[in-house]
CSV table of C-alpha atoms in Angstrom, one decimal:
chain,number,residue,atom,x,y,z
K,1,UNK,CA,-23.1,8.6,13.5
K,2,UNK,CA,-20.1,8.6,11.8
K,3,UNK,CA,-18.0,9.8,14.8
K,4,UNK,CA,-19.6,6.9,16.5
K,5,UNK,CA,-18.3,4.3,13.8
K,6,UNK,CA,-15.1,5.7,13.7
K,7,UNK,CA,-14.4,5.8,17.6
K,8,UNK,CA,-16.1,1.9,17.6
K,9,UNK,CA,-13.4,0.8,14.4
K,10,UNK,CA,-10.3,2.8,16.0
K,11,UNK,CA,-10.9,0.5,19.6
K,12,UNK,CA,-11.2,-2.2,17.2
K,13,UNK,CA,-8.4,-1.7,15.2
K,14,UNK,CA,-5.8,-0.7,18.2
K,15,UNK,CA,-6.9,-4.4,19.6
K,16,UNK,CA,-6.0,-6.4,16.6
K,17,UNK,CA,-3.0,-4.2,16.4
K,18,UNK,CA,-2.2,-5.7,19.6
K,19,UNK,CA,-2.8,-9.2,19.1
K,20,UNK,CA,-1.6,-9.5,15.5
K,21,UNK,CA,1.8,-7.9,16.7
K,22,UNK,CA,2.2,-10.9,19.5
K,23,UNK,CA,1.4,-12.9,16.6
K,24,UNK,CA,4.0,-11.9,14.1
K,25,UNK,CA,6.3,-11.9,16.9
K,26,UNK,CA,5.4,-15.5,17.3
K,27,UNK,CA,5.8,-16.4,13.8
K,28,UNK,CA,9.6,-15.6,13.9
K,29,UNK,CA,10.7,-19.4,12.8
K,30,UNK,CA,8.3,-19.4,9.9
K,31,UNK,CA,9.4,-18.7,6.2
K,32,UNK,CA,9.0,-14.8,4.9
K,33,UNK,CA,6.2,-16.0,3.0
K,34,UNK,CA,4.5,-18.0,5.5
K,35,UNK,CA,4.6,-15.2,8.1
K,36,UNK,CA,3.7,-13.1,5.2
K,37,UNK,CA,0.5,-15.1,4.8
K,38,UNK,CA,-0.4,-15.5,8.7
K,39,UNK,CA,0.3,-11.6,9.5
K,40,UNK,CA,-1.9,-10.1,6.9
K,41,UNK,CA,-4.7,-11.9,8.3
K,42,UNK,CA,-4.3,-8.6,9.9
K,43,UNK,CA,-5.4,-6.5,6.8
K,44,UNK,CA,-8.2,-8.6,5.6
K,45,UNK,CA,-9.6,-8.1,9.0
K,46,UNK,CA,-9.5,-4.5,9.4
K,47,UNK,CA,-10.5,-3.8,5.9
K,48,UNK,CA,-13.4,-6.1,6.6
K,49,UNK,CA,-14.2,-4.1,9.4
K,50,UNK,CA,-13.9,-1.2,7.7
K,51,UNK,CA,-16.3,-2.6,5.3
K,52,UNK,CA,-19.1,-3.4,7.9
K,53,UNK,CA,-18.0,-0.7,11.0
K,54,UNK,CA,-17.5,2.2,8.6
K,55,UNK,CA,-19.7,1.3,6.0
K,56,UNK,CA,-16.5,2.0,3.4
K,57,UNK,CA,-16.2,-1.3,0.4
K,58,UNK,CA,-13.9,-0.9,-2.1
K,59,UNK,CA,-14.0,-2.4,-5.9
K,60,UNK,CA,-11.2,-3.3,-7.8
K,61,UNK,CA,-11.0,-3.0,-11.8
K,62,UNK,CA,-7.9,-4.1,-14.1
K,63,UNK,CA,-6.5,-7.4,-12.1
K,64,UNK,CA,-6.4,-8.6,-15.4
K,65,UNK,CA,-3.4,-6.4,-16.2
K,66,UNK,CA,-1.1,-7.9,-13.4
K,67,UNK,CA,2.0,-9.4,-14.8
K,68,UNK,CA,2.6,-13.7,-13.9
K,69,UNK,CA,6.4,-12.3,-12.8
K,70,UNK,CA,6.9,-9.8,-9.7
K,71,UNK,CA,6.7,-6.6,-9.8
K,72,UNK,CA,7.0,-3.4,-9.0
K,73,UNK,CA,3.5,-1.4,-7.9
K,74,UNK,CA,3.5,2.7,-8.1
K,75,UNK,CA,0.6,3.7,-6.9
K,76,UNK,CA,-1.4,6.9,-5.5
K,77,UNK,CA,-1.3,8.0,-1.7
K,78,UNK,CA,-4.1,9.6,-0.1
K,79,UNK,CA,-5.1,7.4,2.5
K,80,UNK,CA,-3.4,4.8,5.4
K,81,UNK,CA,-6.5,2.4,3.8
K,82,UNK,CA,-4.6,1.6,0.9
K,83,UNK,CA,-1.6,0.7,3.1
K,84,UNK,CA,-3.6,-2.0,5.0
K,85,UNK,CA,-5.3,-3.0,1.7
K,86,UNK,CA,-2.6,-3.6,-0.8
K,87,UNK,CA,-1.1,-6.2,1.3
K,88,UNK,CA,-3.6,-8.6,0.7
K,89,UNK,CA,-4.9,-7.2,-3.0
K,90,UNK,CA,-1.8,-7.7,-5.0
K,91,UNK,CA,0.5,-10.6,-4.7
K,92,UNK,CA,3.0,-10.3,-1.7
K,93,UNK,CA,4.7,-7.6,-1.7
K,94,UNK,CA,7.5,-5.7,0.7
K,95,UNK,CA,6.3,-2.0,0.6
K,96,UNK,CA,9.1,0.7,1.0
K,97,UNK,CA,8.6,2.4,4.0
K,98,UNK,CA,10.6,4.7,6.4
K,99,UNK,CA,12.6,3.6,8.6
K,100,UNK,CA,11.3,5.3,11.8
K,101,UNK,CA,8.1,2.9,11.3
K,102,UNK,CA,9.7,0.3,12.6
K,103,UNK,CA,10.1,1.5,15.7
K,104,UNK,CA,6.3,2.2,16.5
K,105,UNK,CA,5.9,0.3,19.4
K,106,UNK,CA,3.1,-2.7,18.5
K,107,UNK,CA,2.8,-1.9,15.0
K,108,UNK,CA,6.5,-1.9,14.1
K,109,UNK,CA,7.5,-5.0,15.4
K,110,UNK,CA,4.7,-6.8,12.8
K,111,UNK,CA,5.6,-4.9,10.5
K,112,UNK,CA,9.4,-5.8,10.2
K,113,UNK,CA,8.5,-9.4,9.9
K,114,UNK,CA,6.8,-8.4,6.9
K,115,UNK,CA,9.9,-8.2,5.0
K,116,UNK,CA,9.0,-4.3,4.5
K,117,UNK,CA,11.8,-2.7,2.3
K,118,UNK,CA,12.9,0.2,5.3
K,119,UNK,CA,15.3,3.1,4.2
K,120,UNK,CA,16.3,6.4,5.3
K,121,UNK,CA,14.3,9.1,3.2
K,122,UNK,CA,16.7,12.3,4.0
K,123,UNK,CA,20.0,10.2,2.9
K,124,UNK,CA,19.2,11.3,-0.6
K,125,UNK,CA,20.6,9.4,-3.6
K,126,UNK,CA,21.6,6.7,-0.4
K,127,UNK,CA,18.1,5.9,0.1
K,128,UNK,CA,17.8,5.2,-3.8
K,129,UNK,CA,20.5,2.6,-3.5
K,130,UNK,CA,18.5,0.4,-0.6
K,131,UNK,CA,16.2,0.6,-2.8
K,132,UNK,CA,17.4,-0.9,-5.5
K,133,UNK,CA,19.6,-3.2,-3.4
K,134,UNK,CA,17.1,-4.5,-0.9
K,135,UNK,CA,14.1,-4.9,-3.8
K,136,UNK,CA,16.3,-6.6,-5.9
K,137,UNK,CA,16.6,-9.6,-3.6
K,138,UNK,CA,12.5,-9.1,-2.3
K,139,UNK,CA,12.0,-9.5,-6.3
K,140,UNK,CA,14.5,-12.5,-6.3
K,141,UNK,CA,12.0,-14.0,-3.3
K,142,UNK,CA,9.1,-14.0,-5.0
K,143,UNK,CA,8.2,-10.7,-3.4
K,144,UNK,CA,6.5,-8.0,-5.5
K,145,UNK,CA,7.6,-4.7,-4.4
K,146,UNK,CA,5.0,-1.5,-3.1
K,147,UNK,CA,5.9,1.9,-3.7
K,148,UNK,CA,4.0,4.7,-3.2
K,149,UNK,CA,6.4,7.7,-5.5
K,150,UNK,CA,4.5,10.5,-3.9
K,151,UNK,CA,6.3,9.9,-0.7
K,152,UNK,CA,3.6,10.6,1.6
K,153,UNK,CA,-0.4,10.9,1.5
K,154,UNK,CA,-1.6,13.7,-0.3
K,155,UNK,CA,-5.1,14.8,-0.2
K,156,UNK,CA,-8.1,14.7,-2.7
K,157,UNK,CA,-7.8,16.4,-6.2
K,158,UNK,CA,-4.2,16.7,-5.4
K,159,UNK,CA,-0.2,15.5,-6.6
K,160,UNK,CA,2.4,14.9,-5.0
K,161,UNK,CA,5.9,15.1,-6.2
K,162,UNK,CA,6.4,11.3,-7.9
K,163,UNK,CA,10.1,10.0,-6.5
K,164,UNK,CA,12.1,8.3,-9.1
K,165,UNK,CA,13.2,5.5,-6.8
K,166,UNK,CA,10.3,2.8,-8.0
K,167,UNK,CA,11.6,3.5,-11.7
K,168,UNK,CA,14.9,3.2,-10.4
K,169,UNK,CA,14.1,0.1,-9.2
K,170,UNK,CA,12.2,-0.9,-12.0
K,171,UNK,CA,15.2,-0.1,-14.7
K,172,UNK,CA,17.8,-1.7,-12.9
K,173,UNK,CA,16.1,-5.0,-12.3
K,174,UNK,CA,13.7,-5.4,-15.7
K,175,UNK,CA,10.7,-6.2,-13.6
K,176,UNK,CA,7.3,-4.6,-15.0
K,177,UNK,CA,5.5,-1.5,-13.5
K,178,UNK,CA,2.3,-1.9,-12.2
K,179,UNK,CA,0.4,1.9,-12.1
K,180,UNK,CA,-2.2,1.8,-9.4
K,181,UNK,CA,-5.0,4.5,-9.0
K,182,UNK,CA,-7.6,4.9,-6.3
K,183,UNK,CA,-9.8,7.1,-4.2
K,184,UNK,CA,-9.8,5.9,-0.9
K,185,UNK,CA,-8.7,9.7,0.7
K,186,UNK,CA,-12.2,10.6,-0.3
K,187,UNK,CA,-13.6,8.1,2.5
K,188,UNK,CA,-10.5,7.6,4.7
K,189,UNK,CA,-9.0,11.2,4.4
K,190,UNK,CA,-5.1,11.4,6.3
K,191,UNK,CA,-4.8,11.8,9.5
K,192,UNK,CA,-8.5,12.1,10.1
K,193,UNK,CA,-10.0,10.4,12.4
K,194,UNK,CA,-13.7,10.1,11.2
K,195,UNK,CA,-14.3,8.1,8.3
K,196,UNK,CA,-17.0,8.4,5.9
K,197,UNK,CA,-19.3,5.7,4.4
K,198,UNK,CA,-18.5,5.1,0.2
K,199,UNK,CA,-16.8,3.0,-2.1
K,200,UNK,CA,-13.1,2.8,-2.7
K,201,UNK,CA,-12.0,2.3,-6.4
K,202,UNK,CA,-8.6,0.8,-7.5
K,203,UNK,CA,-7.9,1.0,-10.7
K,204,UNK,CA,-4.9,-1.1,-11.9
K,205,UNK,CA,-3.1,0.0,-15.1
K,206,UNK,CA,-1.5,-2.3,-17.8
K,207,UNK,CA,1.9,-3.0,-17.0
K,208,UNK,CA,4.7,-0.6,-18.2
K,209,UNK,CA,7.9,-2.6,-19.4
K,210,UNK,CA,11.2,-0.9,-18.5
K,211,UNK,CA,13.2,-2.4,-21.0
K,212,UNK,CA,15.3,0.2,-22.9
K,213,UNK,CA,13.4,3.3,-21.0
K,214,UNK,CA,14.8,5.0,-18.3
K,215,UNK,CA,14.1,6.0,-14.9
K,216,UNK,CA,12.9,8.9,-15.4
K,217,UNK,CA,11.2,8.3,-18.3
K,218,UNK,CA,9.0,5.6,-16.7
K,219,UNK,CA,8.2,7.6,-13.5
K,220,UNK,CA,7.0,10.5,-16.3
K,221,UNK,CA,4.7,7.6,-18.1
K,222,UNK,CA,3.7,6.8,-14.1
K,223,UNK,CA,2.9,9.7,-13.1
K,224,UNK,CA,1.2,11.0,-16.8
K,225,UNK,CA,-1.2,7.1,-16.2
K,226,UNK,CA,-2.3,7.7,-12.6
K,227,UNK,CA,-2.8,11.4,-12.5
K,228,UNK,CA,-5.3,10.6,-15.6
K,229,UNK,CA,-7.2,8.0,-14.2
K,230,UNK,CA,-7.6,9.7,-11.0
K,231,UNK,CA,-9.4,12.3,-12.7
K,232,UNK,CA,-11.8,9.6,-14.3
K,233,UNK,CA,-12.4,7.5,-10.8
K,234,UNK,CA,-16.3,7.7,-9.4
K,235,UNK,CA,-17.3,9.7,-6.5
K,236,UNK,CA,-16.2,7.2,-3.4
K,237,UNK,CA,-19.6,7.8,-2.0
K,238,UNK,CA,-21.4,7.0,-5.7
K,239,UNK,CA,-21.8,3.7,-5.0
K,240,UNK,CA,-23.0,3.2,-1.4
């Protein structure tokens, strides 16, 4: 049954890819924000049909702890769910991302009008300095920035190597740290193509000032907050 779901949701997905890239396209005049709004139409959607293909919800604890100002969210990578989801969870926000995603055919061309923070990862110390650069003027925008410091997904019950560039980010410009935790890997593991019915948990930490800290002393606090919360998250499936 579960293959059956998943092959139903991927047709379904790969057509609103489709359309919602012909319609980001389109909404080239519009402000960031206002193509912002219209394109992740695109997320709600496939997270609702996520929710009702798949069977997979999600719950989100600690929106109280999200700062009135932008800022910067570091949160755990296990899953491409989160990278639909966040969109439309948090404020806006430009996520970092690689460069090479913008050349997906479809999916790349909506995401660049996004406003997606895109650098090079093997330029090193180079790719610190976009970020820095480019999410300063997303935070100037109104933007919130998305960073995932592990890099790339990482599976169940296991860590990645946190980057220091969200810190980076974080010290240089004075906007808060939001620490994100969640489960969705156990439900929407990487690059797996069946999905399993359950409930995703975020669980957003209070935010983490960078005032007089630096940037790798936040990314330790980061990584020391998420790590421990993962550990106290519910079974995905637990609440089904």
């Amino acid at each position: 049954m579960n293959f059956v779901r998943s092959l139903i949701f991927a047709v379904m997905q790969t057509a609103l890819t489709i359309f919602f890239s012909l319609v980001a396209l389109a909404s080239f005049p519009f402000s960031a924000h206002a193509r912002y709004r219209l394109i992740t139409g695109y997320n709600r959607t496939v997270i609702w049909l996520a929710r009702w293909v798949l069977g997979i919800r999600y719950v989100v604890e600690g929106r109280e702890h999200l700062p009135k100002q932008p800022a910067i969210v570091l949160a755990k990578h296990q899953s491409a769910w989160e990278t639909v989801a966040f969109l439309f969870l948090f404020p806006p926000v430009s996520p970092v991302i690689k460069q090479e995603l913008l050349k997906v055919p479809f999916f790349g061309w909506a995401f660049r009008m996004l406003s997606p923070i895109a650098i090079d990862r093997s330029s090193g110390r180079e790719a610190l300095k976009q970020i820095v650069a480019q999410g300063q003027d997303k935070l100037a925008q109104g933007f919130w920035v998305l960073v995932f410091p592990e890099g790339t997904r990482v599976s169940p019950g296991e860590k990645g190597r946190y980057g220091i560039g969200g810190s980076w980010l974080a010290a240089e410009s004075g906007a808060p740290i939001v620490p994100v935790a969640h489960n969705a890997g156990e439900v929407w593991p990487k690059n797996a193509f069946i999905k399993r019915p359950g409930t995703v948990t975020v669980r957003i930490g209070p935010a983490i000032e960078p005032t007089g800290r630096s940037a790798a002393d936040l990314t330790r606090a980061v990584e020391a907050w998420i790590e421990t919360e993962m550990a106290r998250l519910p079974p995905a499936a637990a609440r089904q």
